[in-house]
PDB file of C-alpha atoms in Angstrom:
ATOM      1  CA  MET A   1       0.092   0.422   0.275  1.00 81.00           C
ATOM      2  CA  ALA A   2       1.517   3.450  -1.177  1.00 90.00           C
ATOM      3  CA  LEU A   3       1.162   6.376   1.233  1.00 94.00           C
ATOM      4  CA  MET A   4       0.689   9.875  -0.274  1.00 95.00           C
ATOM      5  CA  GLU A   5       1.674  11.448   3.348  1.00 97.00           C
ATOM      6  CA  THR A   6       4.450  12.317   5.744  1.00 98.00           C
ATOM      7  CA  PHE A   7       4.579  14.212   8.944  1.00 98.00           C
ATOM      8  CA  TYR A   8       6.179  16.645  10.928  1.00 98.00           C
ATOM      9  CA  LEU A   9       5.254  15.931  14.161  1.00 98.00           C
ATOM     10  CA  SER A  10       5.933  18.830  16.916  1.00 98.00           C
ATOM     11  CA  HIS A  11       6.447  16.251  20.342  1.00 96.00           C
ATOM     12  CA  GLY A  12       7.313  19.347  22.758  1.00 88.00           C
ATOM     13  CA  ALA A  13       8.674  18.291  26.363  1.00 89.00           C
ATOM     14  CA  PRO A  14       9.066  14.578  27.777  1.00 93.00           C
ATOM     15  CA  THR A  15       6.367  14.927  30.113  1.00 93.00           C
ATOM     16  CA  LEU A  16       3.662  14.896  27.192  1.00 95.00           C
ATOM     17  CA  ALA A  17       3.516  11.052  28.432  1.00 96.00           C
ATOM     18  CA  ILE A  18       2.239  11.867  31.845  1.00 96.00           C
ATOM     19  CA  ASP A  19       0.553  15.310  31.927  1.00 95.00           C
ATOM     20  CA  GLU A  20      -2.840  15.302  30.697  1.00 94.00           C
ATOM     21  CA  THR A  21      -3.363  18.820  30.762  1.00 92.00           C
ATOM     22  CA  VAL A  22      -1.094  18.877  27.820  1.00 94.00           C
ATOM     23  CA  PRO A  23      -3.321  19.712  24.828  1.00 94.00           C
ATOM     24  CA  ALA A  24      -1.290  17.919  22.420  1.00 97.00           C
ATOM     25  CA  ARG A  25      -2.057  14.641  23.885  1.00 96.00           C
ATOM     26  CA  LYS A  26      -5.912  14.375  22.102  1.00 97.00           C
ATOM     27  CA  PHE A  27      -4.213  14.848  18.907  1.00 98.00           C
ATOM     28  CA  PHE A  28      -1.528  12.450  19.435  1.00 98.00           C
ATOM     29  CA  GLN A  29      -4.125  10.128  21.207  1.00 98.00           C
ATOM     30  CA  SER A  30      -6.734  10.788  17.750  1.00 98.00           C
ATOM     31  CA  TRP A  31      -4.091   9.520  15.281  1.00 98.00           C
ATOM     32  CA  GLN A  32      -5.598   6.570  14.050  1.00 97.00           C
ATOM     33  CA  GLN A  33      -9.205   7.604  14.285  1.00 97.00           C
ATOM     34  CA  SER A  34      -8.718  11.584  13.078  1.00 97.00           C
ATOM     35  CA  VAL A  35      -5.775  12.009  11.374  1.00 97.00           C
ATOM     36  CA  PHE A  36      -4.091   8.870   9.672  1.00 97.00           C
ATOM     37  CA  LYS A  37      -6.532   5.816   9.396  1.00 95.00           C
ATOM     38  CA  GLU A  38      -3.943   3.631   7.310  1.00 94.00           C
ATOM     39  CA  LYS A  39      -1.699   0.907   8.814  1.00 95.00           C
ATOM     40  CA  PRO A  40       2.041   1.850   7.363  1.00 98.00           C
ATOM     41  CA  SER A  41       4.264  -1.382   6.784  1.00 97.00           C
ATOM     42  CA  SER A  42       6.963   0.259   9.354  1.00 98.00           C
ATOM     43  CA  ILE A  43       7.610   3.793  10.786  1.00 98.00           C
ATOM     44  CA  LEU A  44      10.877   5.619   9.950  1.00 98.00           C
ATOM     45  CA  VAL A  45      11.070   8.610  13.005  1.00 98.00           C
ATOM     46  CA  ILE A  46      13.453  11.305  12.461  1.00 98.00           C
ATOM     47  CA  SER A  47      13.948  12.591  15.543  1.00 97.00           C
ATOM     48  CA  ALA A  48      15.967  15.959  16.938  1.00 98.00           C
ATOM     49  CA  HIS A  49      17.231  13.822  19.752  1.00 97.00           C
ATOM     50  CA  TRP A  50      19.702  11.976  17.701  1.00 98.00           C
ATOM     51  CA  GLU A  51      22.690  13.863  16.233  1.00 98.00           C
ATOM     52  CA  THR A  52      25.480  12.273  14.533  1.00 98.00           C
ATOM     53  CA  ALA A  53      28.070  13.623  12.655  1.00 97.00           C
ATOM     54  CA  HIS A  54      26.493  11.505   9.397  1.00 97.00           C
ATOM     55  CA  PRO A  55      23.400   9.731   8.773  1.00 98.00           C
ATOM     56  CA  THR A  56      22.751   7.111  11.365  1.00 98.00           C
ATOM     57  CA  VAL A  57      20.031   4.298  11.812  1.00 98.00           C
ATOM     58  CA  ASN A  58      19.395   1.949  14.385  1.00 98.00           C
ATOM     59  CA  VAL A  59      19.466  -1.899  13.626  1.00 97.00           C
ATOM     60  CA  VAL A  60      18.084  -3.618  16.414  1.00 98.00           C
ATOM     61  CA  ASP A  61      15.587  -6.210  16.800  1.00 97.00           C
ATOM     62  CA  ARG A  62      13.417  -5.266  19.311  1.00 98.00           C
ATOM     63  CA  ASN A  63      13.494  -0.996  20.740  1.00 98.00           C
ATOM     64  CA  ASP A  64      13.841  -0.152  23.992  1.00 98.00           C
ATOM     65  CA  THR A  65      12.606   2.709  25.415  1.00 98.00           C
ATOM     66  CA  ILE A  66      15.826   5.426  26.087  1.00 98.00           C
ATOM     67  CA  TYR A  67      14.968   8.139  28.894  1.00 97.00           C
ATOM     68  CA  ASP A  68      16.909  10.729  27.267  1.00 95.00           C
ATOM     69  CA  PHE A  69      15.909  13.356  30.094  1.00 94.00           C
ATOM     70  CA  TYR A  70      16.371  13.966  33.473  1.00 90.00           C
ATOM     71  CA  GLY A  71      14.753  15.154  36.787  1.00 91.00           C
ATOM     72  CA  PHE A  72      11.609  14.151  35.198  1.00 93.00           C
ATOM     73  CA  PRO A  73       9.112  12.118  37.473  1.00 94.00           C
ATOM     74  CA  LYS A  74       9.298   8.842  38.332  1.00 96.00           C
ATOM     75  CA  PRO A  75       6.328   7.751  36.726  1.00 95.00           C
ATOM     76  CA  LEU A  76       7.997   8.986  33.191  1.00 96.00           C
ATOM     77  CA  TYR A  77      11.111   6.627  33.949  1.00 97.00           C
ATOM     78  CA  GLN A  78       8.673   3.653  34.201  1.00 97.00           C
ATOM     79  CA  ILE A  79       6.858   3.666  30.675  1.00 98.00           C
ATOM     80  CA  LYS A  80       7.859   0.985  28.314  1.00 98.00           C
ATOM     81  CA  TYR A  81       7.583   1.297  24.530  1.00 98.00           C
ATOM     82  CA  THR A  82       9.328  -1.666  22.477  1.00 98.00           C
ATOM     83  CA  PRO A  83       7.890  -2.167  18.912  1.00 98.00           C
ATOM     84  CA  PRO A  84       9.838  -4.557  16.913  1.00 98.00           C
ATOM     85  CA  GLY A  85      12.757  -2.829  14.681  1.00 98.00           C
ATOM     86  CA  ALA A  86      12.487  -2.814  11.204  1.00 98.00           C
ATOM     87  CA  PRO A  87      15.996  -3.986   9.609  1.00 96.00           C
ATOM     88  CA  LYS A  88      14.533  -4.410   6.197  1.00 96.00           C
ATOM     89  CA  LEU A  89      14.004  -0.629   6.586  1.00 98.00           C
ATOM     90  CA  VAL A  90      17.217   0.211   7.740  1.00 97.00           C
ATOM     91  CA  ARG A  91      18.429  -1.674   4.641  1.00 97.00           C
ATOM     92  CA  ARG A  92      16.341   0.336   2.365  1.00 98.00           C
ATOM     93  CA  VAL A  93      17.428   3.594   3.860  1.00 98.00           C
ATOM     94  CA  ARG A  94      20.992   3.246   3.693  1.00 97.00           C
ATOM     95  CA  GLU A  95      20.507   2.262  -0.017  1.00 97.00           C
ATOM     96  CA  LEU A  96      18.590   5.344  -0.911  1.00 98.00           C
ATOM     97  CA  LEU A  97      20.616   7.812   0.695  1.00 98.00           C
ATOM     98  CA  MET A  98      24.185   6.528  -0.437  1.00 97.00           C
ATOM     99  CA  ALA A  99      22.378   6.200  -4.603  1.00 98.00           C
ATOM    100  CA  SER A 100      21.451  10.033  -3.724  1.00 97.00           C
ATOM    101  CA  GLY A 101      24.997  11.179  -3.113  1.00 96.00           C
ATOM    102  CA  ILE A 102      25.528  10.734   0.597  1.00 96.00           C
ATOM    103  CA  ASP A 103      28.446   8.781   0.937  1.00 91.00           C
ATOM    104  CA  HIS A 104      28.269   7.518   4.596  1.00 93.00           C
ATOM    105  CA  VAL A 105      25.376   5.760   6.375  1.00 97.00           C
ATOM    106  CA  ASP A 106      26.337   4.381   9.609  1.00 97.00           C
ATOM    107  CA  GLU A 107      24.601   1.931  11.809  1.00 97.00           C
ATOM    108  CA  ASP A 108      23.974   1.732  15.454  1.00 98.00           C
ATOM    109  CA  LYS A 109      23.006  -1.986  16.566  1.00 97.00           C
ATOM    110  CA  LYS A 110      22.274  -1.049  20.285  1.00 96.00           C
ATOM    111  CA  ARG A 111      20.028   2.307  20.214  1.00 97.00           C
ATOM    112  CA  GLY A 112      16.501   2.049  20.695  1.00 98.00           C
ATOM    113  CA  LEU A 113      14.137   5.014  20.747  1.00 98.00           C
ATOM    114  CA  ASP A 114      14.546   8.203  22.099  1.00 98.00           C
ATOM    115  CA  HIS A 115      11.333  10.154  23.456  1.00 97.00           C
ATOM    116  CA  GLY A 116      11.076  12.410  20.180  1.00 97.00           C
ATOM    117  CA  ALA A 117      10.007   8.852  19.295  1.00 98.00           C
ATOM    118  CA  TRP A 118       8.403   6.748  21.941  1.00 98.00           C
ATOM    119  CA  VAL A 119       6.868   9.840  23.303  1.00 98.00           C
ATOM    120  CA  PRO A 120       4.375  10.434  20.408  1.00 98.00           C
ATOM    121  CA  LEU A 121       4.563   6.676  19.173  1.00 98.00           C
ATOM    122  CA  MET A 122       2.721   5.593  22.413  1.00 98.00           C
ATOM    123  CA  PHE A 123      -0.429   7.405  21.623  1.00 98.00           C
ATOM    124  CA  MET A 124      -0.634   7.031  18.032  1.00 98.00           C
ATOM    125  CA  TYR A 125       0.037   3.255  17.963  1.00 98.00           C
ATOM    126  CA  PRO A 126       0.265   2.083  21.640  1.00 98.00           C
ATOM    127  CA  GLU A 127      -0.239  -1.294  20.347  1.00 98.00           C
ATOM    128  CA  ALA A 128       3.568  -1.147  19.400  1.00 98.00           C
ATOM    129  CA  ASP A 129       3.428  -4.064  17.100  1.00 98.00           C
ATOM    130  CA  ILE A 130       4.637  -1.481  13.759  1.00 98.00           C
ATOM    131  CA  PRO A 131       8.310  -1.602  13.263  1.00 98.00           C
ATOM    132  CA  VAL A 132      10.394   1.315  14.079  1.00 98.00           C
ATOM    133  CA  CYS A 133      13.377   2.876  12.757  1.00 98.00           C
ATOM    134  CA  GLN A 134      15.427   5.799  13.758  1.00 98.00           C
ATOM    135  CA  LEU A 135      17.225   7.877  11.328  1.00 98.00           C
ATOM    136  CA  SER A 136      19.656  10.902  13.063  1.00 98.00           C
ATOM    137  CA  VAL A 137      20.102  14.457  11.887  1.00 98.00           C
ATOM    138  CA  GLN A 138      23.011  16.207  11.548  1.00 98.00           C
ATOM    139  CA  SER A 139      22.923  19.663  13.192  1.00 97.00           C
ATOM    140  CA  ASP A 140      26.005  21.233  11.915  1.00 96.00           C
ATOM    141  CA  ARG A 141      24.592  21.155   8.358  1.00 97.00           C
ATOM    142  CA  ASP A 142      21.361  23.021   6.977  1.00 98.00           C
ATOM    143  CA  GLY A 143      18.081  22.906   5.977  1.00 98.00           C
ATOM    144  CA  THR A 144      18.738  21.874   2.149  1.00 98.00           C
ATOM    145  CA  HIS A 145      20.863  18.862   3.202  1.00 98.00           C
ATOM    146  CA  HIS A 146      17.854  17.635   5.139  1.00 98.00           C
ATOM    147  CA  TYR A 147      15.371  18.074   2.643  1.00 98.00           C
ATOM    148  CA  ASN A 148      17.485  16.522   0.220  1.00 98.00           C
ATOM    149  CA  MET A 149      17.614  13.417   2.346  1.00 98.00           C
ATOM    150  CA  GLY A 150      14.088  13.624   2.706  1.00 98.00           C
ATOM    151  CA  LYS A 151      13.837  13.609  -1.306  1.00 98.00           C
ATOM    152  CA  ALA A 152      16.243  10.172  -1.337  1.00 98.00           C
ATOM    153  CA  LEU A 153      13.702   8.800   1.038  1.00 98.00           C
ATOM    154  CA  ALA A 154      10.550   9.786  -0.630  1.00 98.00           C
ATOM    155  CA  PRO A 155      10.645   5.716  -2.576  1.00 98.00           C
ATOM    156  CA  LEU A 156       9.615   4.144   0.752  1.00 98.00           C
ATOM    157  CA  ARG A 157       6.377   5.510   0.534  1.00 97.00           C
ATOM    158  CA  GLU A 158       5.638   3.383  -1.922  1.00 96.00           C
ATOM    159  CA  GLU A 159       6.782   0.474   0.196  1.00 97.00           C
ATOM    160  CA  GLY A 160       4.260   1.766   2.551  1.00 97.00           C
ATOM    161  CA  VAL A 161       6.486   3.245   5.134  1.00 98.00           C
ATOM    162  CA  LEU A 162       5.550   6.060   7.216  1.00 98.00           C
ATOM    163  CA  ILE A 163       8.131   9.161   7.183  1.00 98.00           C
ATOM    164  CA  LEU A 164       7.658  10.793  10.326  1.00 98.00           C
ATOM    165  CA  GLY A 165       9.683  14.003  11.460  1.00 98.00           C
ATOM    166  CA  SER A 166       9.576  14.991  15.439  1.00 98.00           C
ATOM    167  CA  GLY A 167      10.697  18.076  16.755  1.00 98.00           C
ATOM    168  CA  SER A 168       9.224  21.475  17.624  1.00 97.00           C
ATOM    169  CA  ALA A 169       8.090  23.772  15.394  1.00 98.00           C
ATOM    170  CA  VAL A 170       9.247  26.438  17.963  1.00 98.00           C
ATOM    171  CA  HIS A 171      11.978  25.126  20.641  1.00 96.00           C
ATOM    172  CA  ASN A 172      13.056  27.802  23.068  1.00 95.00           C
ATOM    173  CA  LEU A 173      14.056  25.876  26.435  1.00 85.00           C
ATOM    174  CA  GLY A 174      16.186  28.621  27.888  1.00 82.00           C
ATOM    175  CA  SER A 175      13.066  31.434  27.345  1.00 89.00           C
ATOM    176  CA  ARG A 176      10.017  29.203  28.468  1.00 84.00           C
ATOM    177  CA  LEU A 177       6.990  30.924  30.688  1.00 89.00           C
ATOM    178  CA  PRO A 178       5.423  30.278  33.586  1.00 85.00           C
ATOM    179  CA  TYR A 179       2.329  27.586  33.481  1.00 79.00           C
ATOM    180  CA  GLY A 180      -0.788  29.997  31.750  1.00 79.00           C
ATOM    181  CA  SER A 181       1.646  32.736  30.416  1.00 87.00           C
ATOM    182  CA  PRO A 182       0.857  34.498  27.105  1.00 91.00           C
ATOM    183  CA  VAL A 183       3.061  33.134  23.841  1.00 95.00           C
ATOM    184  CA  PRO A 184       5.571  35.900  23.200  1.00 96.00           C
ATOM    185  CA  SER A 185       5.507  38.039  20.203  1.00 97.00           C
ATOM    186  CA  TRP A 186       8.545  36.491  18.143  1.00 97.00           C
ATOM    187  CA  ALA A 187       7.682  33.292  19.152  1.00 97.00           C
ATOM    188  CA  LEU A 188       4.406  33.466  17.286  1.00 98.00           C
ATOM    189  CA  GLU A 189       6.041  35.289  14.143  1.00 98.00           C
ATOM    190  CA  PHE A 190       7.978  32.455  13.577  1.00 98.00           C
ATOM    191  CA  ASP A 191       5.097  29.998  13.860  1.00 98.00           C
ATOM    192  CA  ASP A 192       2.853  31.921  11.919  1.00 98.00           C
ATOM    193  CA  TRP A 193       5.335  32.709   8.830  1.00 98.00           C
ATOM    194  CA  LEU A 194       6.095  28.804   9.252  1.00 98.00           C
ATOM    195  CA  LYS A 195       2.345  28.138   9.050  1.00 98.00           C
ATOM    196  CA  ASP A 196       2.204  30.430   5.685  1.00 98.00           C
ATOM    197  CA  ALA A 197       5.636  29.485   4.205  1.00 98.00           C
ATOM    198  CA  LEU A 198       4.353  25.845   4.193  1.00 98.00           C
ATOM    199  CA  ILE A 199       0.948  26.077   3.182  1.00 98.00           C
ATOM    200  CA  GLU A 200       1.814  28.427  -0.059  1.00 97.00           C
ATOM    201  CA  GLY A 201       4.360  25.457  -0.638  1.00 97.00           C
ATOM    202  CA  ARG A 202       7.652  28.378  -0.193  1.00 97.00           C
ATOM    203  CA  TYR A 203      10.009  25.124   1.079  1.00 98.00           C
ATOM    204  CA  GLU A 204      12.708  26.977  -0.238  1.00 98.00           C
ATOM    205  CA  ASP A 205      12.233  29.481   1.916  1.00 98.00           C
ATOM    206  CA  VAL A 206      11.985  27.381   4.609  1.00 98.00           C
ATOM    207  CA  ASN A 207      15.109  25.284   3.569  1.00 98.00           C
ATOM    208  CA  HIS A 208      16.996  28.991   4.411  1.00 98.00           C
ATOM    209  CA  TYR A 209      14.811  29.881   7.393  1.00 98.00           C
ATOM    210  CA  GLU A 210      17.749  31.911   9.079  1.00 98.00           C
ATOM    211  CA  SER A 211      17.529  34.718   6.494  1.00 98.00           C
ATOM    212  CA  LYS A 212      13.814  34.440   5.527  1.00 98.00           C
ATOM    213  CA  ALA A 213      11.891  33.744   8.866  1.00 98.00           C
ATOM    214  CA  PRO A 214      11.461  36.271  11.716  1.00 98.00           C
ATOM    215  CA  HIS A 215      13.542  35.549  14.759  1.00 98.00           C
ATOM    216  CA  PRO A 216      15.313  32.230  13.933  1.00 98.00           C
ATOM    217  CA  LYS A 217      17.883  31.976  16.310  1.00 97.00           C
ATOM    218  CA  MET A 218      15.182  32.661  18.988  1.00 97.00           C
ATOM    219  CA  ALA A 219      12.857  30.110  17.945  1.00 97.00           C
ATOM    220  CA  HIS A 220      15.638  27.864  17.224  1.00 98.00           C
ATOM    221  CA  PRO A 221      18.511  28.778  19.124  1.00 97.00           C
ATOM    222  CA  TRP A 222      19.833  25.172  17.864  1.00 97.00           C
ATOM    223  CA  PRO A 223      18.010  23.744  14.838  1.00 98.00           C
ATOM    224  CA  ASP A 224      18.058  20.048  15.909  1.00 97.00           C
ATOM    225  CA  HIS A 225      14.495  20.205  16.356  1.00 98.00           C
ATOM    226  CA  PHE A 226      13.373  21.772  13.249  1.00 98.00           C
ATOM    227  CA  TYR A 227      15.376  19.428  10.889  1.00 98.00           C
ATOM    228  CA  PRO A 228      12.946  16.783  10.771  1.00 98.00           C
ATOM    229  CA  LEU A 229      10.734  18.890   9.339  1.00 98.00           C
ATOM    230  CA  HIS A 230      13.190  19.210   6.374  1.00 98.00           C
ATOM    231  CA  VAL A 231      12.905  15.398   6.123  1.00 98.00           C
ATOM    232  CA  ALA A 232       9.617  14.829   6.041  1.00 98.00           C
ATOM    233  CA  MET A 233       8.921  18.190   3.825  1.00 98.00           C
ATOM    234  CA  GLY A 234      11.602  16.241   1.080  1.00 98.00           C
ATOM    235  CA  ALA A 235      10.090  13.261   1.584  1.00 98.00           C
ATOM    236  CA  ALA A 236       6.667  14.157   0.272  1.00 97.00           C
ATOM    237  CA  GLY A 237       7.800  15.909  -2.986  1.00 91.00           C
ATOM    238  CA  GLU A 238       8.352  19.666  -4.404  1.00 88.00           C
ATOM    239  CA  ASP A 239       4.386  19.557  -5.303  1.00 94.00           C
ATOM    240  CA  SER A 240       3.267  18.120  -1.696  1.00 97.00           C
ATOM    241  CA  LYS A 241       0.690  20.328   0.262  1.00 97.00           C
ATOM    242  CA  ALA A 242       1.496  20.904   3.599  1.00 98.00           C
ATOM    243  CA  LYS A 243      -1.670  21.030   5.949  1.00 98.00           C
ATOM    244  CA  LEU A 244      -1.515  22.324   9.567  1.00 98.00           C
ATOM    245  CA  VAL A 245      -3.195  18.996  11.255  1.00 98.00           C
ATOM    246  CA  HIS A 246      -2.441  20.170  14.944  1.00 98.00           C
ATOM    247  CA  SER A 247      -1.453  23.591  16.960  1.00 98.00           C
ATOM    248  CA  SER A 248      -0.909  24.600  20.520  1.00 97.00           C
ATOM    249  CA  TRP A 249       1.624  25.563  23.185  1.00 95.00           C
ATOM    250  CA  THR A 250       2.776  25.156  26.183  1.00 94.00           C
ATOM    251  CA  ASP A 251       5.763  27.096  28.702  1.00 91.00           C
ATOM    252  CA  GLY A 252       4.856  29.961  26.339  1.00 90.00           C
ATOM    253  CA  THR A 253       7.882  29.273  24.216  1.00 93.00           C
ATOM    254  CA  LEU A 254       7.146  25.228  23.518  1.00 95.00           C
ATOM    255  CA  SER A 255       5.023  24.894  19.603  1.00 97.00           C
ATOM    256  CA  TYR A 256       3.053  22.036  19.111  1.00 98.00           C
ATOM    257  CA  ALA A 257       2.610  22.793  15.403  1.00 98.00           C
ATOM    258  CA  SER A 258       2.045  19.482  13.427  1.00 98.00           C
ATOM    259  CA  TYR A 259       2.239  19.290   9.863  1.00 98.00           C
ATOM    260  CA  GLN A 260       0.897  16.941   6.755  1.00 98.00           C
ATOM    261  CA  PHE A 261       2.531  16.707   3.600  1.00 98.00           C
ATOM    262  CA  THR A 262       0.845  15.341   1.007  1.00 97.00           C
ATOM    263  CA  GLU A 263       1.743  14.418  -2.502  1.00 94.00           C
ATOM    264  CA  PRO A 264      -0.904  15.193  -5.417  1.00 88.00           C
ATOM    265  CA  LYS A 265      -2.543  11.941  -6.690  1.00 78.00           C
TER     266      LYS A 265
END
């Protein structure tokens, strides 16, 4: 079953997994009913929380749950989400990336799923029965590099693979505000610019957001949470249509804006 869609998901803070007051929880919980009803053959997650020098995929028989955070409530560390690994998908990812001119794609044979993957997936696919593979980002590269990675991976959709970029549309942990605080103007301006640019198909502007967007360094002091968007965008094709499928905020400066990219039939 070929899939027409890819997605960029804003996962916010790890506490999404246990905090019922986070508005985005309902979005992720309604995934199979309201957002994406097809069951993929496997899932490829490009997570903000795996940064490597070269594109890297994890090769495991079963994914462990990685608690890549500290200082949170104990129940968060008791959650287990352990879907099967996807060795066949790993081979295809490496094959496609290297065919596109990337000459170095590494394998990690021990790594499981970081919270950028397992926190949203535990709500989206609670059965944990779909094989999952992760692909890293290269934060020392640019948006175009990640967009081209996505373009190379587009054939996976024909094989029923669901491609998910996981980050946060606005992600400035150093400027977080107390609960209930209004969203600052710089964060809203970047979030609105991104929505308009994606819906209008200005993907090149998004690739060069550092010079095109308002307040890019405030919205993303480090680009790790933004580059998964570029991969999802590239994997859908340059003629794809973007749709905002969820929008909410926590801590004033964490945007949960999430997007669907659909290739025209």
